[in-house]
XYZ file of N, CA and C in Angstrom:
801
model
N -93.229 -26.422 85.500
C -93.514 -26.967 84.408
C -93.314 -25.884 82.973
N -92.441 -26.418 82.137
C -92.533 -25.722 80.848
C -93.178 -25.015 80.504
N -92.985 -23.678 79.970
C -93.621 -22.981 79.326
C -94.327 -23.607 77.509
N -95.583 -24.023 77.824
C -95.806 -24.412 76.026
C -95.490 -23.874 75.104
N -95.161 -22.855 75.626
C -95.130 -21.629 74.246
C -93.801 -21.139 74.231
N -92.314 -22.050 74.958
C -91.392 -21.535 74.307
C -90.437 -21.455 73.493
N -91.485 -22.776 72.656
C -90.458 -23.827 71.611
C -91.379 -23.367 70.578
N -92.529 -22.710 70.454
C -93.605 -22.706 69.422
C -92.782 -21.536 68.835
N -93.575 -21.718 67.426
C -92.940 -20.408 66.901
C -93.643 -19.129 66.883
N -93.232 -17.955 67.000
C -94.021 -16.916 67.620
C -95.104 -16.497 66.320
N -94.661 -16.618 65.135
C -95.714 -16.603 64.441
C -97.243 -17.561 64.088
N -96.869 -18.677 64.928
C -98.262 -18.954 65.298
C -99.027 -18.415 66.198
N -98.288 -17.888 67.428
C -98.801 -17.099 68.174
C -99.824 -16.035 67.815
N -99.378 -15.749 67.203
C -99.472 -14.204 66.574
C -100.681 -13.895 65.526
N -100.367 -15.272 64.547
C -101.052 -15.252 63.542
C -102.478 -15.599 64.226
N -102.895 -16.156 65.615
C -103.973 -16.409 65.965
C -104.885 -15.991 66.346
N -104.171 -14.756 66.673
C -104.715 -13.110 67.428
C -105.444 -12.765 66.150
N -106.619 -12.484 66.601
C -107.689 -11.966 65.486
C -108.180 -10.175 65.676
N -107.741 -9.614 66.788
C -107.905 -8.436 67.279
C -106.835 -7.939 68.008
N -107.089 -6.656 68.124
C -105.483 -6.001 68.490
C -105.583 -5.848 70.195
N -104.657 -5.945 70.767
C -104.531 -5.219 72.591
C -105.523 -3.755 72.658
N -106.023 -3.927 73.507
C -107.042 -2.824 73.408
C -105.703 -1.564 74.326
N -106.093 -0.208 74.217
C -105.161 0.643 75.008
C -104.234 1.356 73.986
N -103.425 2.084 74.440
C -102.850 3.036 73.643
C -101.711 2.760 72.643
N -101.637 3.054 71.797
C -100.800 2.772 70.705
C -99.533 2.455 71.050
N -98.765 1.292 70.932
C -97.517 1.613 71.239
C -96.463 0.273 69.918
N -95.608 0.808 69.600
C -95.036 0.165 68.550
C -93.848 -0.503 69.532
N -93.413 -1.941 69.375
C -92.473 -1.952 70.549
C -91.611 -3.216 69.464
N -90.240 -3.032 69.749
C -88.824 -3.450 68.959
C -88.829 -3.193 67.430
N -88.015 -3.939 66.788
C -87.905 -3.322 65.421
C -88.738 -4.345 64.554
N -88.521 -3.720 63.228
C -89.599 -4.086 62.257
C -89.423 -6.008 61.990
N -88.033 -5.813 62.063
C -87.765 -7.966 62.121
C -87.693 -8.830 63.477
N -88.463 -7.792 64.602
C -88.740 -8.915 65.816
C -89.442 -7.733 66.980
N -90.312 -7.731 66.636
C -91.237 -6.688 67.486
C -92.922 -7.146 67.311
N -93.254 -6.080 67.667
C -95.485 -6.388 68.232
C -95.645 -4.916 68.336
N -97.042 -5.681 68.430
C -97.342 -4.014 68.390
C -98.988 -3.848 69.238
N -98.951 -2.978 69.896
C -100.506 -2.911 70.968
C -101.344 -1.556 70.532
N -102.475 -1.578 70.755
C -103.674 -0.562 70.832
C -103.144 -0.501 69.008
N -103.006 -1.448 68.076
C -103.386 -1.533 66.737
C -104.664 -0.893 66.423
N -104.749 0.026 65.387
C -105.943 0.564 64.886
C -106.075 0.100 62.960
N -107.335 -0.022 62.602
C -107.174 -0.726 61.148
C -107.534 1.011 60.190
N -106.310 0.176 59.311
C -106.936 0.755 57.798
C -107.855 0.294 57.171
N -109.236 1.574 57.210
C -110.479 1.658 56.324
C -110.122 0.795 54.968
N -111.169 -0.292 54.883
C -111.041 -0.829 53.500
C -111.089 -0.105 52.219
N -111.839 0.478 52.452
C -112.037 1.758 51.102
C -111.811 3.205 51.878
N -110.781 4.180 51.331
C -110.619 5.292 51.740
C -110.734 6.471 50.140
N -110.642 7.750 50.672
C -110.618 8.513 49.439
C -109.345 8.653 48.936
N -109.166 7.579 48.077
C -107.653 7.166 47.561
C -107.188 5.960 47.413
N -107.680 5.143 48.355
C -107.060 3.840 48.289
C -108.095 2.615 49.139
N -107.508 1.526 48.374
C -108.581 0.677 48.791
C -106.944 -0.582 49.057
N -107.806 -1.570 50.101
C -106.834 -2.439 50.424
C -107.128 -3.631 50.164
N -106.043 -4.564 49.827
C -105.808 -5.798 48.885
C -105.548 -7.054 49.802
N -105.878 -7.868 49.554
C -105.664 -9.379 50.576
C -106.490 -9.412 51.793
N -107.408 -8.914 52.235
C -108.137 -8.515 53.315
C -108.330 -9.840 53.774
N -108.249 -10.781 53.346
C -108.605 -11.907 54.195
C -107.264 -12.431 54.927
N -106.394 -11.761 54.953
C -104.982 -11.866 55.662
C -104.983 -11.424 57.448
N -106.028 -10.273 56.857
C -106.120 -9.587 58.752
C -104.747 -8.608 58.753
N -103.885 -7.783 57.828
C -102.730 -7.625 58.086
C -102.399 -5.972 57.417
N -104.035 -5.826 57.999
C -104.365 -4.525 57.606
C -104.347 -3.478 59.030
N -103.546 -3.819 60.004
C -103.502 -2.788 61.271
C -102.183 -2.671 61.400
N -102.318 -1.073 61.778
C -100.741 -0.360 62.263
C -100.924 0.433 63.190
N -99.956 0.557 63.679
C -99.714 2.440 64.526
C -100.270 3.165 63.821
N -101.328 4.040 64.307
C -101.514 5.062 63.842
C -100.805 6.046 63.174
N -99.140 5.998 63.332
C -98.553 6.854 62.200
C -98.511 6.187 60.817
N -98.597 4.850 60.564
C -98.570 4.055 59.437
C -100.053 4.090 58.753
N -100.966 4.261 59.539
C -102.480 4.724 59.024
C -102.674 6.430 58.339
N -101.992 7.252 59.020
C -102.113 8.486 58.538
C -101.073 8.813 57.819
N -99.838 7.686 57.380
C -98.861 7.831 56.302
C -99.517 7.671 55.180
N -100.360 6.586 55.091
C -101.308 5.734 53.873
C -102.023 7.376 53.444
N -103.004 8.152 54.214
C -103.767 8.560 54.442
C -103.568 10.146 53.278
N -101.929 10.240 54.007
C -101.304 11.575 53.167
C -101.015 11.056 52.169
N -100.176 9.966 51.603
C -99.553 9.609 50.511
C -100.575 9.307 49.558
N -102.077 9.080 49.995
C -103.033 8.929 49.188
C -103.361 10.544 48.219
N -103.406 11.137 49.449
C -104.180 12.664 48.891
C -102.493 13.163 47.979
N -101.117 12.763 48.329
C -100.615 13.707 47.197
C -100.241 12.229 45.754
N -100.361 11.350 46.013
C -100.627 10.445 45.077
C -101.612 10.877 43.979
N -102.672 11.706 44.167
C -103.491 12.053 43.012
C -102.972 12.977 42.669
N -102.073 14.356 43.423
C -101.834 15.286 42.802
C -100.585 14.825 41.881
N -100.263 13.757 41.229
C -99.080 13.216 40.824
C -99.828 12.956 39.434
N -101.343 12.847 39.633
C -102.062 11.964 38.618
C -102.675 10.267 38.782
N -101.763 10.031 39.957
C -101.979 8.487 40.139
C -103.589 8.418 40.680
N -104.378 7.123 40.102
C -105.193 7.221 40.892
C -105.877 6.891 41.727
N -105.368 5.839 42.684
C -105.231 5.970 44.058
C -104.243 4.447 44.245
N -104.278 4.168 45.647
C -103.242 3.289 45.771
C -103.960 2.113 46.319
N -103.408 0.689 46.169
C -104.050 -0.335 46.562
C -102.550 -0.448 47.734
N -103.284 -0.657 49.240
C -102.706 -1.095 50.121
C -102.258 -2.478 50.075
N -101.149 -3.360 50.250
C -100.902 -4.660 50.958
C -100.537 -4.483 52.254
N -99.714 -5.332 52.720
C -99.652 -5.420 54.273
C -99.117 -4.592 54.802
N -99.666 -4.030 56.177
C -99.221 -3.239 56.956
C -98.431 -4.335 58.273
N -99.303 -4.390 58.909
C -99.173 -5.573 60.135
C -100.579 -6.363 60.713
N -100.150 -7.360 61.292
C -101.454 -7.989 61.946
C -101.972 -7.383 63.022
N -102.927 -7.402 63.688
C -103.833 -7.127 64.839
C -102.604 -6.532 65.896
N -101.676 -8.139 66.472
C -100.842 -7.907 67.259
C -99.396 -7.498 67.146
N -99.512 -7.085 65.831
C -97.677 -7.483 65.259
C -97.218 -8.745 65.009
N -96.151 -8.921 65.187
C -95.036 -10.000 65.402
C -94.981 -10.580 63.985
N -94.440 -11.876 64.294
C -93.956 -12.376 63.213
C -95.298 -13.296 62.050
N -95.050 -12.909 61.034
C -96.303 -13.490 60.145
C -96.196 -14.817 59.743
N -96.777 -15.616 59.352
C -96.769 -16.932 58.892
C -96.593 -17.359 57.490
N -96.094 -16.064 56.829
C -95.825 -16.494 55.741
C -95.357 -14.650 55.307
N -94.408 -14.828 53.920
C -93.869 -13.781 52.853
C -93.453 -12.655 53.634
N -93.001 -12.608 54.638
C -92.510 -11.501 55.992
C -91.703 -12.043 56.559
N -90.363 -10.948 56.493
C -89.661 -11.191 57.865
C -89.932 -10.042 58.630
N -90.130 -8.926 57.839
C -90.662 -7.443 58.479
C -92.308 -7.344 58.902
N -92.536 -6.065 59.023
C -94.178 -5.798 59.311
C -94.458 -6.178 60.644
N -93.668 -6.482 61.367
C -93.895 -6.359 63.052
C -94.120 -5.777 63.880
N -94.042 -4.357 63.523
C -94.037 -3.880 64.901
C -95.260 -2.579 64.156
N -95.910 -2.422 63.460
C -96.680 -1.780 62.723
C -96.723 -0.285 61.924
N -95.319 -0.196 61.474
C -94.773 1.099 60.954
C -94.517 0.736 59.962
N -94.565 -0.340 58.694
C -94.243 -0.949 57.991
C -95.428 -0.619 56.706
N -95.485 -0.365 55.387
C -96.629 -0.775 54.453
C -96.514 -0.851 53.215
N -96.938 -1.761 52.800
C -96.776 -1.777 51.407
C -97.567 -1.328 50.049
N -97.091 -0.865 49.583
C -98.155 -0.290 48.228
C -97.494 -0.824 46.834
N -98.645 -0.745 46.333
C -98.437 -1.682 45.313
C -98.364 -0.701 44.119
N -97.033 -1.212 42.869
C -97.375 -0.484 41.908
C -98.740 -0.933 40.635
N -99.650 -1.058 40.991
C -100.804 -0.969 40.008
C -101.866 0.308 40.658
N -102.151 0.693 39.888
C -102.855 1.812 40.644
C -104.278 1.009 40.683
N -105.283 1.819 41.729
C -106.508 1.981 41.992
C -107.228 1.491 41.059
N -108.290 0.439 40.779
C -109.174 1.258 39.570
C -110.648 1.974 39.592
N -111.341 2.429 39.077
C -112.100 3.209 38.825
C -113.273 2.614 40.178
N -113.544 1.488 40.180
C -114.593 1.000 41.235
C -114.138 0.672 42.246
N -115.126 0.417 43.199
C -114.837 -0.569 44.479
C -114.699 -2.012 44.227
N -113.599 -2.269 44.231
C -113.084 -3.891 44.408
C -114.091 -4.765 44.832
N -114.494 -6.025 44.548
C -115.697 -6.482 45.007
C -114.408 -7.709 46.206
N -114.831 -8.368 47.070
C -113.889 -9.420 47.921
C -112.811 -10.293 47.188
N -113.441 -10.517 45.836
C -112.465 -11.650 44.873
C -111.824 -11.067 44.154
N -111.827 -9.966 43.866
C -111.079 -9.049 43.111
C -109.906 -8.674 44.001
N -110.101 -7.979 45.455
C -109.066 -7.951 46.269
C -108.009 -9.250 46.629
N -108.653 -10.514 46.414
C -108.055 -11.389 47.193
C -107.178 -12.143 45.940
N -107.699 -12.084 44.859
C -107.053 -12.518 43.830
C -106.412 -12.110 42.360
N -106.409 -10.621 42.447
C -105.883 -10.022 41.266
C -104.523 -9.336 41.585
N -103.750 -10.049 40.741
C -102.359 -9.918 40.257
C -101.701 -8.837 40.612
N -100.642 -8.571 41.358
C -99.782 -7.395 40.790
C -99.239 -7.315 39.535
N -99.027 -6.052 39.491
C -98.258 -5.781 38.126
C -96.527 -5.866 38.168
N -96.084 -6.599 37.835
C -94.499 -7.374 37.438
C -94.193 -5.820 37.082
N -93.189 -5.300 37.604
C -92.336 -4.147 36.831
C -91.150 -4.101 36.518
N -90.615 -5.433 36.864
C -89.210 -6.028 36.350
C -88.925 -6.703 34.966
N -88.099 -6.863 34.267
C -88.064 -7.551 33.029
C -87.411 -8.973 33.852
N -87.850 -9.932 32.701
C -87.558 -11.226 33.504
C -85.777 -11.490 33.898
N -84.952 -10.865 33.552
C -83.625 -10.895 33.671
C -83.181 -10.402 34.499
N -84.087 -10.034 35.341
C -84.014 -8.602 36.417
C -83.095 -7.253 36.554
N -82.676 -6.936 35.167
C -81.549 -6.036 35.039
C -82.122 -4.731 34.481
N -83.431 -4.658 34.882
C -84.004 -3.199 34.426
C -85.331 -3.150 34.566
N -85.982 -2.152 34.535
C -87.739 -2.096 34.504
C -88.016 -2.721 33.312
N -89.151 -2.951 33.077
C -89.973 -3.241 31.833
C -90.845 -1.630 31.689
N -90.497 -1.416 30.292
C -90.660 -0.045 30.182
C -91.900 -0.337 29.502
N -92.546 -1.557 29.169
C -93.938 -1.651 28.798
C -95.013 -0.986 29.850
N -94.817 -1.069 31.261
C -95.135 -1.139 32.011
C -94.952 0.291 33.222
N -93.649 0.643 33.621
C -93.115 1.822 33.950
C -93.090 2.493 33.414
N -93.359 3.657 34.006
C -93.825 4.904 33.588
C -93.535 6.400 34.966
N -92.990 7.818 34.400
C -93.180 8.240 35.151
C -93.903 8.389 36.373
N -95.036 8.650 36.443
C -95.649 8.784 37.528
C -95.297 7.256 38.493
N -94.761 6.099 38.023
C -94.068 5.414 39.413
C -93.114 5.937 40.195
N -92.325 6.398 39.179
C -91.103 7.061 39.628
C -91.940 8.074 40.918
N -92.470 9.180 40.526
C -92.964 10.343 41.159
C -94.291 9.990 42.253
N -94.519 8.726 42.084
C -95.608 8.361 43.716
C -94.232 7.763 44.089
N -92.955 6.558 44.072
C -92.263 6.307 45.542
C -91.490 7.947 45.820
N -91.470 8.620 45.340
C -90.542 10.039 45.611
C -91.744 10.839 46.441
N -92.601 10.786 46.604
C -93.802 11.548 46.920
C -93.652 10.581 48.389
N -93.248 9.321 48.262
C -93.561 8.343 49.770
C -92.443 8.478 50.153
N -91.050 9.054 49.554
C -89.822 9.250 50.424
C -89.867 10.564 51.138
N -90.596 11.527 50.315
C -90.221 12.874 50.719
C -91.479 12.944 52.175
N -92.471 12.023 52.239
C -93.066 12.086 53.437
C -92.016 12.364 54.970
N -92.414 13.068 55.706
C -91.382 13.508 56.846
C -91.210 11.987 58.025
N -92.110 11.695 58.183
C -92.332 10.118 58.895
C -91.413 8.760 58.333
N -91.152 9.195 56.900
C -90.497 7.864 55.909
C -89.147 8.098 56.619
N -88.603 6.495 56.723
C -87.229 6.884 57.110
C -86.347 5.698 55.697
N -87.228 4.780 55.419
C -86.317 4.097 54.071
C -87.898 3.439 53.276
N -87.707 3.163 52.083
C -88.377 2.391 50.708
C -87.583 1.470 50.045
N -88.137 0.163 50.172
C -87.228 -0.379 49.390
C -88.286 -0.976 48.197
N -87.174 -0.875 47.200
C -87.645 -1.282 45.932
C -86.938 -2.420 45.375
N -87.290 -2.909 44.341
C -86.415 -4.024 43.600
C -85.133 -3.133 43.074
N -84.221 -3.755 42.661
C -82.866 -3.258 42.841
C -82.969 -2.823 41.288
N -83.768 -3.180 40.491
C -83.808 -3.082 39.051
C -84.842 -1.391 38.907
N -85.524 -1.074 39.933
C -86.244 -0.042 39.998
C -85.639 1.053 40.628
N -84.702 0.745 41.802
C -83.604 1.786 41.858
C -82.885 1.862 40.937
N -82.394 1.385 39.843
C -81.690 1.774 38.805
C -82.439 2.902 38.108
N -83.558 2.378 37.627
C -84.744 3.752 36.929
C -84.462 4.626 37.376
N -84.640 4.788 38.914
C -84.707 5.827 39.759
C -83.617 6.400 39.691
N -82.324 6.126 39.734
C -80.949 7.036 39.365
C -81.040 7.176 38.328
N -81.251 6.384 36.916
C -81.285 7.133 35.408
C -82.126 8.510 35.659
N -83.584 8.312 36.663
C -84.677 9.530 35.511
C -84.453 10.359 36.762
N -83.913 10.637 37.926
C -83.799 11.462 38.999
C -83.659 12.997 38.609
N -82.792 13.149 37.854
C -82.362 14.499 37.274
C -81.481 14.779 38.427
N -81.451 15.890 38.664
C -80.164 17.054 39.992
C -80.904 16.890 41.344
N -82.522 16.925 41.168
C -82.939 17.167 42.539
C -82.943 15.400 43.450
N -82.028 15.050 43.999
C -81.855 13.392 44.276
C -81.508 13.104 45.847
N -82.062 14.394 46.759
C -82.243 14.059 48.412
C -82.874 13.122 48.333
N -84.111 12.669 47.991
C -84.854 11.572 48.324
C -84.843 10.631 47.945
N -83.635 10.113 47.006
C -83.217 8.985 46.556
C -82.502 8.163 47.763
N -82.077 9.033 48.535
C -81.432 8.855 49.890
C -82.022 7.659 50.654
N -83.116 7.616 51.152
C -84.074 7.074 50.924
C -84.583 5.626 50.817
N -84.047 5.580 49.205
C -85.238 4.327 48.285
C -83.157 4.087 48.464
N -84.099 2.617 48.785
C -82.691 1.656 49.001
C -83.352 0.120 48.256
N -82.231 -0.038 47.372
C -82.732 -1.524 46.988
C -82.619 -3.140 47.839
N -83.799 -3.996 47.602
C -83.998 -5.099 48.193
C -84.503 -5.899 47.191
N -84.389 -7.406 47.903
C -84.861 -9.123 46.914
C -86.199 -8.616 46.644
N -86.872 -8.727 45.768
C -88.108 -9.023 45.223
C -88.345 -7.222 45.648
N -89.815 -6.821 45.694
C -90.477 -5.896 45.835
C -90.693 -5.107 44.074
N -90.720 -6.415 43.218
C -90.958 -5.803 41.629
C -92.667 -5.440 41.985
N -93.044 -5.901 42.429
C -94.743 -5.379 42.247
C -95.534 -4.372 43.291
N -94.637 -4.334 44.284
C -94.974 -3.461 45.468
C -93.995 -2.667 45.934
N -93.883 -1.317 46.609
C -92.596 -1.059 47.302
C -93.585 -0.880 48.621
N -91.920 -1.265 49.745
C -91.956 -0.882 50.978
C -91.927 0.203 51.920
N -92.617 0.713 52.691
C -92.540 2.006 53.443
C -91.893 1.396 54.697
N -91.361 2.235 55.116
C -90.683 2.240 56.684
C -90.727 3.366 57.370
N -91.590 3.079 58.046
C -92.133 4.427 58.841
C -91.332 5.164 60.667
N -90.721 5.725 60.965
C -89.870 6.062 61.898
C -90.261 5.680 63.323
N -89.702 5.378 64.471
C -90.027 5.047 65.640
C -91.513 6.309 66.083
N -92.546 6.237 66.297
C -93.239 7.270 67.102
C -92.834 7.367 68.269
N -93.254 9.056 68.692
C -93.071 9.869 70.155
C -93.513 8.551 71.262
N -94.447 8.175 70.983
C -95.708 7.485 72.015
C -94.812 6.394 72.213
N -93.777 5.626 71.414
C -93.312 4.287 71.392
C -91.948 4.235 72.228
N -91.738 4.561 73.575
C -90.346 4.425 74.173
C -89.858 3.120 73.568
N -90.355 1.962 73.525
C -89.818 0.452 73.469
C -89.451 0.647 72.094
N -89.950 1.153 70.876
C -89.356 0.643 69.247
C -88.215 1.276 69.312
N -87.471 0.439 68.478
C -85.958 0.264 68.464
C -86.147 1.156 66.902
N -85.275 2.717 66.988
C -85.451 3.244 65.254
C -84.542 2.019 64.202
N -84.964 1.881 63.081
C -83.995 1.037 62.234
C -82.503 2.241 61.946
N -81.755 1.316 61.451
C -80.669 1.992 61.138
C -80.616 2.967 59.709
N -80.183 4.006 59.715
C -80.317 5.146 58.987
C -79.479 4.713 57.680
N -80.242 5.657 56.611
C -79.801 5.024 55.267
C -78.364 6.034 55.083
N -77.402 5.707 54.554
C -76.214 6.403 54.261
C -76.406 7.777 53.476
N -75.643 8.681 53.855
C -75.958 9.996 52.977
C -75.693 10.456 51.518
N -76.367 9.828 50.988
C -75.689 9.525 49.968
C -77.162 8.846 48.467
N -77.183 9.064 47.328
C -77.891 8.346 46.562
C -77.870 7.221 46.030
N -77.182 6.296 46.767
C -76.966 5.025 46.172
C -77.019 4.645 45.472
N -76.585 5.356 44.208
C -76.585 5.106 42.983
C -75.036 4.550 41.827
N -74.274 4.300 42.828
C -72.864 4.069 41.890
C -72.298 2.843 42.843
N -71.362 2.058 43.446
C -70.796 1.415 43.833
C -71.944 0.429 44.461
N -72.914 1.331 45.429
C -74.027 0.593 46.154
C -74.900 -0.643 45.604
N -74.882 0.062 44.375
C -75.668 -0.110 43.821
C -75.558 -1.341 42.660
N -74.254 -1.203 41.939
C -73.425 -2.516 41.487
C -73.593 -4.391 42.360
N -73.513 -4.078 43.462
C -73.529 -5.039 44.358
C -74.905 -6.208 43.729
N -76.032 -5.467 43.551
C -77.619 -6.135 43.353
C -77.518 -6.683 41.638
N -76.557 -6.271 40.960
C -76.354 -6.791 39.712
C -74.976 -7.945 39.651
N -74.947 -8.514 40.234
C -73.822 -9.492 40.272
C -73.937 -10.424 40.128
N -73.896 -11.490 39.205
C -74.257 -12.575 39.235
C -74.968 -13.932 40.674
N -73.982 -13.505 41.268
C -74.092 -14.071 42.936
C -74.830 -13.578 43.410
N -75.573 -12.281 43.480
C -76.432 -11.506 43.625
C -78.233 -12.160 43.848
N -77.781 -11.894 42.193
C -79.080 -12.098 41.129
C -79.505 -13.313 40.983
N -79.051 -14.642 41.193
C -78.869 -15.749 41.473
C -78.026 -16.179 42.805
N -78.208 -16.445 43.786
C -77.957 -16.896 45.056
C -77.335 -17.945 45.587
N -76.790 -19.072 45.860
C -76.826 -20.778 45.853
C -77.769 -20.699 46.676
N -78.748 -21.505 47.179
C -79.268 -22.325 48.384
C -78.754 -21.903 49.573
N -79.946 -21.323 50.378
C -78.804 -21.352 51.368
C -79.730 -21.978 52.543
N -79.351 -22.099 54.096
C -80.335 -23.150 55.098
C -81.285 -22.373 55.554
N -82.537 -22.115 55.262
C -83.683 -21.883 56.170
C -83.137 -20.913 57.482
N -83.495 -20.069 57.921
C -83.229 -19.746 59.890
C -84.260 -20.361 60.370
N -84.156 -20.672 61.395
C -85.115 -21.276 62.149
C -85.991 -19.990 62.794
N -87.610 -20.495 62.627
C -88.612 -19.539 63.338
C -88.381 -18.900 64.671
N -88.458 -17.347 64.512
C -88.480 -16.791 65.845
C -89.777 -17.547 66.831
N -89.256 -17.690 68.115
C -89.500 -18.144 69.376
C -89.844 -16.549 70.410
N -90.897 -16.406 71.106
C -90.918 -15.444 72.041
C -90.142 -15.043 72.752
N -89.251 -15.826 73.083
C -88.117 -15.750 73.345
C -86.995 -14.477 72.376
N -87.201 -14.971 71.248
C -86.180 -13.745 70.481
C -86.903 -12.401 70.522
N -88.266 -12.595 70.971
C -88.953 -10.842 70.525
C -88.900 -10.146 71.888
N -88.558 -8.675 71.893
C -89.045 -7.840 73.008
C -89.492 -8.678 74.469
N -89.732 -8.666 75.314
C -90.536 -9.217 76.474
C -91.747 -8.565 76.872
N -92.003 -7.170 76.457
C -93.230 -6.671 76.102
C -94.471 -7.671 75.316
N -93.585 -8.283 74.224
C -94.498 -8.885 73.242
C -95.420 -10.167 73.723
N -94.524 -10.309 75.219
C -95.656 -12.095 75.396
C -96.645 -12.033 76.095
N -96.699 -10.545 76.465
C -97.860 -10.114 77.448
C -99.196 -9.805 76.163
N -98.355 -9.311 75.420
C -99.357 -8.368 74.242
C -99.682 -9.987 73.508
N -99.341 -11.044 73.014
C -99.638 -12.219 72.448
C -100.540 -13.242 73.101
N -100.006 -13.109 75.135
C -101.208 -14.045 75.479
C -102.405 -13.070 76.197
N -102.755 -11.801 75.985
C -103.660 -11.239 76.630
C -104.915 -11.661 75.510
N -105.686 -12.008 76.130
C -107.471 -12.242 75.421
C -107.961 -11.045 75.029
């Protein structure tokens, strides 16, 4: 008989799982085709962070991602940031999500809002419905100087300088601002790369952990600050306003590493 899950979009199978697979933590595959075993939750409230959109149940990750948040929260306090608002990390078993992301599948990615944490513990309603701060002008050509501050740049730098971080994705207009404001010490900019969207948060990608032999490392960033011709591409008319494209078919279990099949089927 044909496997009933063979053609079912993997995002539907993983979204149905509300709890992690027990056992040792393992990140499997890559950020855009992978899954997660032994996930741990990031606490809803920590010393220097609060989790947003908890109803999505996407605050699970490999311990490495959780420890990164803990370190960044401490370092953010040192630069005058009131605290982190944490968006998506991963689902309890990783895998594709129903909406919003093609990444965040192996528990190593973290979204950090550009809005600082308020001075109170937010209610469930606040966490679910508070909107993020749009940091980019409507024409997408630069940051909005009414909301962009040097502390935003310092927060991104603090994330990029963490030893487990391999890439930080930001809106191209934010990358432009960082290039303009970075000064002479620019090595941290090597990790900060432009990508579509990311005007309300930045996306941190951490390296494959030593305990995860089935994790596939992402392509390394180029050994330059990315502030010249690489950045020019993002401000071409064809990039800012691309023509409509045919959506890609959703991933099935057959598209993911073999280990992911067992992870999503385990009760």
